[in-house]
């Protein structure tokens, strides 16, 4: 259970482009999902907590106007990287789960490369 | 603040046993998770501990001591495919809350 699907898996685009990443819960209702970013050989860093039907909660240092999160349904959360620049190139991963003693399950991740 | 420490790299021989340690200092504790992450892929769940003691799942076992803020992941009968990063993560707060991850331990299994 708790299967999470993430799309696209790979994006290469020019600087200044906005990129939308979708994260879907396939077999459970996700009132909460999490977005992480991972730079090479680094840990997963939490960017924001996505809450269905309300505003996302962003971690300190993450620009909410640059990383727009929408969680309009119980099965879909989206992260839009607006006006992306080379320093935004990273591996973005979403996760969801039922909480408590249940693990978070991760989407396959999106490798974003900004030229 | 939240702090999770684990060794950066380890090397072990095929067929051997390896223990990956993790120590944590977090504002709260509601469970510790181990994940496996192959290069370029998302993490996959391995094990969960919330009470002290050993949890065994096939070739993988995980141990927790809450009083010491310490856990380890034990991998037996190592295979080449076990070469990956192993991430220690703590759920600091109750409910459906995010995990805090260590930097991961890159395990290389050699013949």
Coordinates of C-alpha atoms in Angstrom, one line a residue:
Chain A
X1 CA 0.0 0.0 0.0
X2 CA 0.8 3.7 -0.1
X3 CA 2.1 3.9 -3.6
X4 CA 3.2 7.3 -4.8
X5 CA 3.7 8.2 -8.5
X6 CA 5.8 11.2 -9.6
X7 CA 6.0 12.8 -13.0
X8 CA 8.1 13.7 -15.0
X9 CA 11.2 11.8 -14.1
X10 CA 13.6 14.0 -15.9
X11 CA 13.4 17.6 -17.1
X12 CA 16.0 19.6 -19.0
X13 CA 15.1 23.2 -19.8
X14 CA 16.4 26.7 -20.3
X15 CA 16.9 29.2 -17.5
X16 CA 13.8 31.2 -16.8
X17 CA 11.4 28.4 -17.6
X18 CA 8.8 27.3 -15.1
X19 CA 8.5 23.6 -14.4
X20 CA 5.6 21.7 -12.9
X21 CA 6.1 18.4 -11.1
X22 CA 3.2 16.1 -10.2
X23 CA 2.9 13.8 -7.3
X24 CA 0.0 11.3 -7.0
X25 CA -1.1 8.9 -4.3
X26 CA -2.4 5.9 -6.1
X27 CA -3.9 3.7 -3.4
X28 CA -4.5 6.0 -0.5
X29 CA -5.9 9.4 0.3
X30 CA -3.1 11.9 1.0
X31 CA -4.2 14.8 3.1
X32 CA -0.5 15.5 3.6
X33 CA 2.4 15.1 1.2
X34 CA 6.0 16.2 1.5
X35 CA 8.4 17.7 -1.0
X36 CA 12.2 17.1 -0.6
X37 CA 15.2 18.2 -2.6
X38 CA 18.5 16.3 -2.8
X39 CA 21.7 17.6 -4.1
X40 CA 24.5 15.2 -5.2
X41 CA 25.9 13.2 -2.3
X42 CA 23.7 15.2 0.2
X43 CA 20.8 14.3 2.4
X44 CA 17.1 14.7 1.5
X45 CA 16.2 18.2 2.7
X46 CA 12.5 18.9 3.4
X47 CA 11.3 21.8 1.4
X48 CA 7.6 22.0 2.3
X49 CA 4.6 20.1 3.6
X50 CA 1.7 20.1 1.2
X51 CA -1.7 20.2 2.8
X52 CA -4.9 19.2 0.9
X53 CA -7.2 22.2 0.6
X54 CA -4.9 24.7 2.4
X55 CA -1.6 26.5 2.1
X56 CA 1.6 24.6 2.2
X57 CA 4.0 24.9 5.0
X58 CA 7.5 25.9 3.9
X59 CA 10.8 25.2 5.6
X60 CA 13.0 28.0 6.6
X61 CA 15.0 29.3 3.6
X62 CA 12.6 27.9 1.0
X63 CA 11.0 30.7 -1.1
X64 CA 7.3 30.0 -1.3
X65 CA 6.9 32.3 -4.3
X66 CA 9.5 30.4 -6.2
X67 CA 8.4 26.9 -5.3
X68 CA 4.6 27.0 -5.7
X69 CA 2.7 24.0 -4.2
X70 CA -0.8 23.2 -5.0
X71 CA -2.7 20.3 -3.3
X72 CA -6.2 20.6 -4.6
X73 CA -7.3 17.0 -4.2
X74 CA -6.6 14.1 -2.0
X75 CA -4.6 12.3 -4.6
X76 CA -2.5 15.1 -6.3
X77 CA 0.1 17.6 -5.1
X78 CA 2.1 19.7 -7.5
X79 CA 5.3 21.6 -7.2
X80 CA 6.0 24.4 -9.7
X81 CA 9.5 25.7 -9.9
X82 CA 9.0 29.2 -11.2
X83 CA 11.6 31.0 -13.4
X84 CA 14.1 28.2 -12.8
X85 CA 17.8 28.9 -12.8
X86 CA 20.8 26.6 -12.9
X87 CA 21.1 26.7 -9.1
X88 CA 17.7 25.1 -8.9
X89 CA 19.0 22.0 -10.7
X90 CA 18.5 19.1 -8.3
X91 CA 16.6 15.9 -7.6
X92 CA 13.1 16.7 -6.3
X93 CA 11.2 13.9 -4.5
X94 CA 7.7 13.8 -3.1
X95 CA 6.5 11.4 -0.5
X96 CA 3.3 10.5 1.3
X97 CA 2.0 8.0 3.8
X98 CA -0.4 7.5 6.6
X99 CA 1.8 8.7 9.3
X100 CA 2.2 7.2 12.8
X101 CA 4.1 4.0 12.5
X102 CA 3.7 3.9 8.8
X103 CA 6.7 4.9 6.6
X104 CA 6.6 7.6 4.0
X105 CA 6.7 6.2 0.5
X106 CA 8.5 8.1 -2.1
X107 CA 7.8 8.9 -5.7
X108 CA 10.5 8.0 -8.2
X109 CA 11.8 11.6 -8.1
X110 CA 12.3 14.2 -10.8
X111 CA 15.8 15.2 -11.9
X112 CA 15.7 18.8 -12.9
X113 CA 18.5 20.3 -15.0
X114 CA 18.4 23.9 -15.8
X115 CA 20.7 25.1 -18.6
Chain B
X1 CA 17.6 21.5 16.2
X2 CA 17.6 18.1 14.6
X3 CA 20.8 16.1 14.0
X4 CA 21.3 12.7 12.6
X5 CA 24.8 11.2 12.2
X6 CA 25.9 8.2 10.2
X7 CA 29.2 7.3 8.6
X8 CA 29.7 8.7 5.1
X9 CA 31.0 5.6 3.4
X10 CA 31.6 1.9 4.2
X11 CA 33.0 -1.0 2.2
X12 CA 32.3 -4.7 2.8
X13 CA 32.8 -8.0 1.0
X14 CA 30.2 -10.0 -0.7
X15 CA 28.8 -12.6 1.6
X16 CA 29.9 -10.8 4.7
X17 CA 27.9 -8.9 7.4
X18 CA 27.9 -5.1 7.8
X19 CA 26.5 -2.9 10.5
X20 CA 25.6 0.7 9.7
X21 CA 25.3 2.9 12.8
X22 CA 23.1 6.0 13.3
X23 CA 22.9 8.4 16.2
X24 CA 20.3 11.0 16.5
X25 CA 19.4 14.1 18.6
X26 CA 16.0 15.4 17.8
X27 CA 13.4 17.5 19.5
X28 CA 11.1 14.5 19.9
X29 CA 10.9 10.8 18.8
X30 CA 8.1 9.0 17.2
X31 CA 10.0 6.3 15.3
X32 CA 13.1 5.6 13.3
X33 CA 13.2 4.5 9.7
X34 CA 15.9 3.0 7.5
X35 CA 15.7 3.5 3.7
X36 CA 17.8 2.2 0.8
X37 CA 18.6 4.5 -2.0
X38 CA 20.4 3.5 -5.2
X39 CA 22.1 6.2 -7.2
X40 CA 19.7 8.3 -9.1
X41 CA 16.6 6.7 -7.6
X42 CA 14.2 7.4 -4.8
X43 CA 14.5 5.9 -1.4
X44 CA 12.8 2.6 -0.6
X45 CA 11.6 1.7 2.9
X46 CA 13.6 -1.0 4.7
X47 CA 12.6 -1.0 8.4
X48 CA 11.0 0.8 11.2
X49 CA 11.7 0.9 15.0
X50 CA 9.8 2.7 17.7
X51 CA 10.5 0.5 20.7
X52 CA 13.9 -0.6 21.9
X53 CA 15.3 -3.8 20.5
X54 CA 15.9 -5.7 17.3
X55 CA 13.6 -5.9 14.3
X56 CA 14.5 -8.6 11.8
X57 CA 13.3 -8.8 8.3
X58 CA 15.1 -11.4 6.1
X59 CA 18.7 -10.4 5.5
X60 CA 18.1 -7.0 7.1
X61 CA 17.8 -6.2 10.8
X62 CA 17.5 -2.9 12.6
X63 CA 18.2 -2.1 16.3
X64 CA 17.1 0.8 18.4
X65 CA 18.1 2.2 21.8
X66 CA 16.0 5.2 22.6
X67 CA 18.0 6.0 25.8
X68 CA 21.2 6.2 23.8
X69 CA 19.7 7.9 20.7
X70 CA 21.2 5.1 18.7
X71 CA 20.2 2.7 15.9
X72 CA 22.0 0.3 13.6
X73 CA 21.1 -1.5 10.4
X74 CA 22.6 -4.9 10.0
X75 CA 22.9 -6.5 6.5
X76 CA 23.7 -10.1 6.3
X77 CA 24.9 -12.3 3.4
X78 CA 25.8 -9.2 1.4
X79 CA 25.2 -9.2 -2.3
X80 CA 26.6 -6.9 -4.9
X81 CA 23.1 -5.4 -5.4
X82 CA 23.2 -4.1 -1.8
X83 CA 25.7 -1.4 -2.9
X84 CA 23.6 1.7 -2.3
X85 CA 23.2 4.5 0.2
X86 CA 21.4 3.7 3.4
X87 CA 19.5 6.6 5.0
X88 CA 18.6 6.8 8.7
X89 CA 15.5 9.0 9.3
X90 CA 13.6 10.0 12.4
X91 CA 10.0 11.1 12.8
X92 CA 10.3 13.7 15.5
X93 CA 6.7 14.5 16.0
X94 CA 3.5 12.4 16.2
X95 CA 0.9 12.2 13.4
X96 CA 1.6 12.4 9.7
X97 CA 4.7 14.5 10.0
X98 CA 7.9 14.7 7.9
X99 CA 11.0 12.6 8.5
X100 CA 14.4 14.1 9.2
X101 CA 17.1 12.3 7.3
X102 CA 20.7 11.7 7.9
X103 CA 23.1 12.3 5.1
X104 CA 23.2 8.6 4.3
X105 CA 25.9 5.9 4.3
X106 CA 27.3 4.8 0.9
X107 CA 27.9 1.1 1.1
X108 CA 30.1 -0.5 -1.5
X109 CA 30.0 -4.3 -1.7
X110 CA 33.1 -5.8 -3.3
X111 CA 33.8 -9.3 -4.5

